[in-house]
Tab-separated table of C-alpha atoms in Angstrom:
chain	number	residue	atom	x	y	z
A	5	UNK	CA	-20.378	28.304	-115.523
A	6	UNK	CA	-21.961	30.410	-112.878
A	7	UNK	CA	-25.777	31.225	-112.447
A	8	UNK	CA	-26.982	33.918	-110.117
A	9	UNK	CA	-29.879	33.091	-107.641
A	10	UNK	CA	-31.318	34.791	-104.665
A	11	UNK	CA	-31.342	31.919	-102.055
A	12	UNK	CA	-28.615	29.562	-103.382
A	13	UNK	CA	-25.220	30.006	-105.068
A	14	UNK	CA	-24.640	27.839	-107.953
A	15	UNK	CA	-21.527	27.135	-110.139
A	16	UNK	CA	-20.073	24.449	-112.129
A	17	UNK	CA	-16.318	24.280	-112.081
A	18	UNK	CA	-13.899	21.559	-113.043
A	19	UNK	CA	-16.870	19.256	-113.999
A	20	UNK	CA	-18.351	19.567	-110.439
A	21	UNK	CA	-21.534	21.296	-109.549
A	22	UNK	CA	-21.788	23.224	-106.259
A	23	UNK	CA	-25.153	24.138	-104.893
A	24	UNK	CA	-24.571	26.251	-101.893
A	25	UNK	CA	-27.577	27.011	-99.642
A	26	UNK	CA	-27.508	30.829	-98.894
A	27	UNK	CA	-30.568	31.772	-96.958
A	28	UNK	CA	-29.252	33.039	-93.659
A	29	UNK	CA	-29.521	32.460	-90.845
A	30	UNK	CA	-30.453	28.627	-91.069
A	31	UNK	CA	-31.279	27.926	-94.757
A	32	UNK	CA	-35.133	27.363	-94.228
A	33	UNK	CA	-36.229	25.756	-97.515
A	34	UNK	CA	-39.027	27.845	-98.650
A	35	UNK	CA	-40.798	27.417	-102.079
A	36	UNK	CA	-38.686	30.135	-103.850
A	37	UNK	CA	-35.445	28.455	-102.697
A	38	UNK	CA	-36.643	24.941	-103.522
A	39	UNK	CA	-37.351	26.133	-106.975
A	40	UNK	CA	-33.829	27.645	-107.318
A	41	UNK	CA	-32.369	24.360	-106.321
A	42	UNK	CA	-34.525	22.607	-108.845
A	43	UNK	CA	-33.430	25.199	-111.523
A	44	UNK	CA	-29.771	24.491	-110.584
A	45	UNK	CA	-30.288	20.728	-110.830
A	46	UNK	CA	-31.996	21.170	-114.200
A	47	UNK	CA	-28.708	22.960	-115.365
A	48	UNK	CA	-26.877	20.048	-113.895
A	49	UNK	CA	-28.881	17.584	-116.048
A	50	UNK	CA	-28.069	19.554	-119.203
A	51	UNK	CA	-24.215	19.112	-118.357
A	52	UNK	CA	-23.184	15.750	-119.753
A	53	UNK	CA	-19.504	16.473	-118.581
A	54	UNK	CA	-20.681	16.770	-114.982
A	55	UNK	CA	-19.102	14.133	-112.636
A	56	UNK	CA	-20.582	15.194	-109.321
A	57	UNK	CA	-22.903	17.565	-107.318
A	58	UNK	CA	-21.897	19.060	-104.050
A	59	UNK	CA	-24.514	20.546	-101.537
A	60	UNK	CA	-23.188	22.865	-98.844
A	61	UNK	CA	-24.119	26.030	-96.854
A	62	UNK	CA	-22.764	29.519	-97.136
A	63	UNK	CA	-20.436	30.557	-94.462
A	64	UNK	CA	-22.808	33.200	-92.966
A	65	UNK	CA	-25.414	30.478	-92.314
A	66	UNK	CA	-25.607	28.571	-88.984
A	67	UNK	CA	-27.124	25.417	-90.414
A	68	UNK	CA	-26.909	23.239	-93.520
A	69	UNK	CA	-30.580	23.530	-93.418
A	70	UNK	CA	-33.127	23.867	-90.639
A	71	UNK	CA	-35.819	22.223	-92.895
A	72	UNK	CA	-38.818	23.278	-94.848
A	73	UNK	CA	-40.574	26.577	-94.017
A	74	UNK	CA	-43.342	25.826	-91.505
A	75	UNK	CA	-45.514	28.510	-92.775
A	76	UNK	CA	-45.573	26.940	-96.206
A	77	UNK	CA	-47.393	23.839	-94.680
A	78	UNK	CA	-50.564	26.092	-94.837
A	79	UNK	CA	-53.650	24.904	-97.039
A	80	UNK	CA	-53.008	27.523	-99.743
A	81	UNK	CA	-49.260	26.586	-100.246
A	82	UNK	CA	-48.972	22.983	-99.287
A	83	UNK	CA	-49.192	21.523	-102.689
A	84	UNK	CA	-46.650	23.954	-104.220
A	85	UNK	CA	-44.317	23.339	-101.295
A	86	UNK	CA	-44.581	19.527	-101.581
A	87	UNK	CA	-44.274	19.731	-105.347
A	88	UNK	CA	-41.075	21.922	-105.180
A	89	UNK	CA	-39.618	19.763	-102.369
A	90	UNK	CA	-40.255	16.342	-103.976
A	91	UNK	CA	-39.019	17.691	-107.380
A	92	UNK	CA	-35.583	17.952	-105.879
A	93	UNK	CA	-35.334	14.254	-104.967
A	94	UNK	CA	-36.854	13.306	-108.410
A	95	UNK	CA	-34.171	15.335	-110.102
A	96	UNK	CA	-31.461	13.837	-108.190
A	97	UNK	CA	-32.523	10.437	-109.070
A	98	UNK	CA	-32.872	11.291	-112.780
A	99	UNK	CA	-29.542	13.116	-112.973
A	100	UNK	CA	-27.725	10.009	-111.685
A	101	UNK	CA	-24.566	11.781	-110.651
A	102	UNK	CA	-22.720	11.195	-107.349
A	103	UNK	CA	-23.934	13.759	-104.768
A	104	UNK	CA	-21.976	14.973	-101.712
A	105	UNK	CA	-23.420	16.852	-98.759
A	106	UNK	CA	-20.970	18.901	-96.751
A	107	UNK	CA	-22.330	20.043	-93.361
A	108	UNK	CA	-20.859	22.368	-90.754
A	109	UNK	CA	-24.036	22.801	-88.668
A	110	UNK	CA	-27.509	21.232	-88.312
A	111	UNK	CA	-29.398	19.248	-90.833
A	112	UNK	CA	-32.966	19.100	-89.756
A	113	UNK	CA	-36.254	18.045	-91.265
A	114	UNK	CA	-35.990	18.772	-95.162
A	115	UNK	CA	-32.211	19.413	-94.608
A	116	UNK	CA	-31.797	15.978	-93.086
A	117	UNK	CA	-33.721	14.416	-95.901
A	118	UNK	CA	-31.585	16.117	-98.596
A	119	UNK	CA	-28.520	14.843	-96.674
A	120	UNK	CA	-30.005	11.335	-96.709
A	121	UNK	CA	-30.537	11.502	-100.450
A	122	UNK	CA	-26.865	12.275	-101.110
A	123	UNK	CA	-24.413	9.483	-101.822
A	124	UNK	CA	-21.688	10.768	-99.505
A	125	UNK	CA	-21.905	13.142	-96.516
A	126	UNK	CA	-18.989	14.912	-94.855
A	127	UNK	CA	-19.903	16.532	-91.526
A	128	UNK	CA	-18.023	18.595	-89.000
A	129	UNK	CA	-18.251	17.581	-85.468
A	130	UNK	CA	-20.558	20.671	-84.882
A	131	UNK	CA	-23.324	19.005	-87.108
A	132	UNK	CA	-26.578	17.852	-85.605
A	133	UNK	CA	-29.357	15.887	-87.395
A	134	UNK	CA	-32.992	15.094	-86.841
A	135	UNK	CA	-36.620	15.077	-88.117
A	136	UNK	CA	-38.292	17.439	-85.506
A	137	UNK	CA	-41.248	18.134	-87.702
A	138	UNK	CA	-43.301	15.388	-85.938
A	139	UNK	CA	-43.341	17.594	-82.900
A	140	UNK	CA	-45.461	19.996	-85.080
A	141	UNK	CA	-47.656	17.217	-86.141
A	142	UNK	CA	-46.121	16.894	-89.615
A	143	UNK	CA	-44.851	13.491	-90.908
A	144	UNK	CA	-41.766	13.508	-93.115
A	145	UNK	CA	-42.691	11.339	-96.122
A	146	UNK	CA	-39.310	11.633	-97.849
A	147	UNK	CA	-37.468	10.561	-94.564
A	148	UNK	CA	-39.945	7.655	-94.252
A	149	UNK	CA	-38.592	6.278	-97.498
A	150	UNK	CA	-34.822	7.403	-97.497
A	151	UNK	CA	-33.852	6.980	-93.716
A	152	UNK	CA	-34.686	3.318	-93.359
A	153	UNK	CA	-32.536	2.554	-96.477
A	154	UNK	CA	-29.677	4.583	-94.994
A	155	UNK	CA	-29.729	3.913	-91.283
A	156	UNK	CA	-32.025	0.889	-90.813
A	157	UNK	CA	-35.718	0.586	-90.128
A	158	UNK	CA	-35.860	0.728	-86.413
A	159	UNK	CA	-33.533	3.687	-85.913
A	160	UNK	CA	-35.276	5.483	-88.710
A	161	UNK	CA	-38.659	5.044	-87.147
A	162	UNK	CA	-37.269	6.269	-83.838
A	163	UNK	CA	-35.844	9.452	-85.305
A	164	UNK	CA	-39.059	10.138	-87.411
A	165	UNK	CA	-41.494	9.366	-84.748
A	166	UNK	CA	-39.753	10.959	-81.752
A	167	UNK	CA	-38.120	14.029	-83.402
A	168	UNK	CA	-34.840	13.135	-81.402
A	169	UNK	CA	-31.772	14.844	-82.461
A	170	UNK	CA	-28.452	13.091	-82.858
A	171	UNK	CA	-24.902	14.350	-83.048
A	172	UNK	CA	-22.227	13.842	-85.588
A	173	UNK	CA	-20.719	10.941	-83.921
A	174	UNK	CA	-23.938	9.055	-83.721
A	175	UNK	CA	-24.847	9.903	-87.439
A	176	UNK	CA	-21.425	8.505	-88.398
A	177	UNK	CA	-22.099	5.362	-86.284
A	178	UNK	CA	-25.570	4.873	-87.985
A	179	UNK	CA	-24.124	5.522	-91.429
A	180	UNK	CA	-26.048	8.721	-92.105
A	181	UNK	CA	-22.742	10.527	-92.671
A	182	UNK	CA	-19.562	9.022	-94.093
A	183	UNK	CA	-16.875	11.308	-92.398
A	184	UNK	CA	-16.803	13.591	-89.412
A	185	UNK	CA	-13.942	15.960	-89.473
A	186	UNK	CA	-13.052	19.300	-87.809
A	187	UNK	CA	-14.728	22.294	-89.464
A	188	UNK	CA	-11.391	23.582	-90.698
A	189	UNK	CA	-10.906	20.175	-92.628
A	190	UNK	CA	-14.344	19.987	-94.389
A	191	UNK	CA	-13.305	21.568	-97.687
A	192	UNK	CA	-10.136	19.479	-97.834
A	193	UNK	CA	-11.975	16.208	-97.236
A	194	UNK	CA	-14.659	17.205	-99.732
A	195	UNK	CA	-12.142	17.755	-102.388
């Protein structure tokens, strides 16, 4: 099964769904893209044979995701943006299938939150992680819930409150990712 979208690629093959973020250059999560992700997740929910969901980025993108579109934090779009973003996490919880994030570049802000929501993360040694939105005066509510569960309270607070970036080795040490491999081995490790 393959469904065509504008900002993502989505397919279900061999009982595994693959949601590929495909909004170059850095997969900024705008409302339209988040709605597409939610539509793909709705398709996943309707597939009882599905055994896993993989999130990755298209090869022409330099990041897994550089986060949610800053311009959509405006008064006239903030509620749509938050609703679309939070719906992704509600859907993942309701679908209750194993999720795998595959990263060959930065996962920042909302991208890092999506990664934290996944059960398993496979990253290349080029991956970087962080919640830099605090530097814009925006607090990441999903990260405030997920990161303490994944990497511990103190370190989560530090990342959220400072906007500090960490590399793949530190993410592995903290438990934010499960594996760090060379870029050429990402797909093999994922399979």
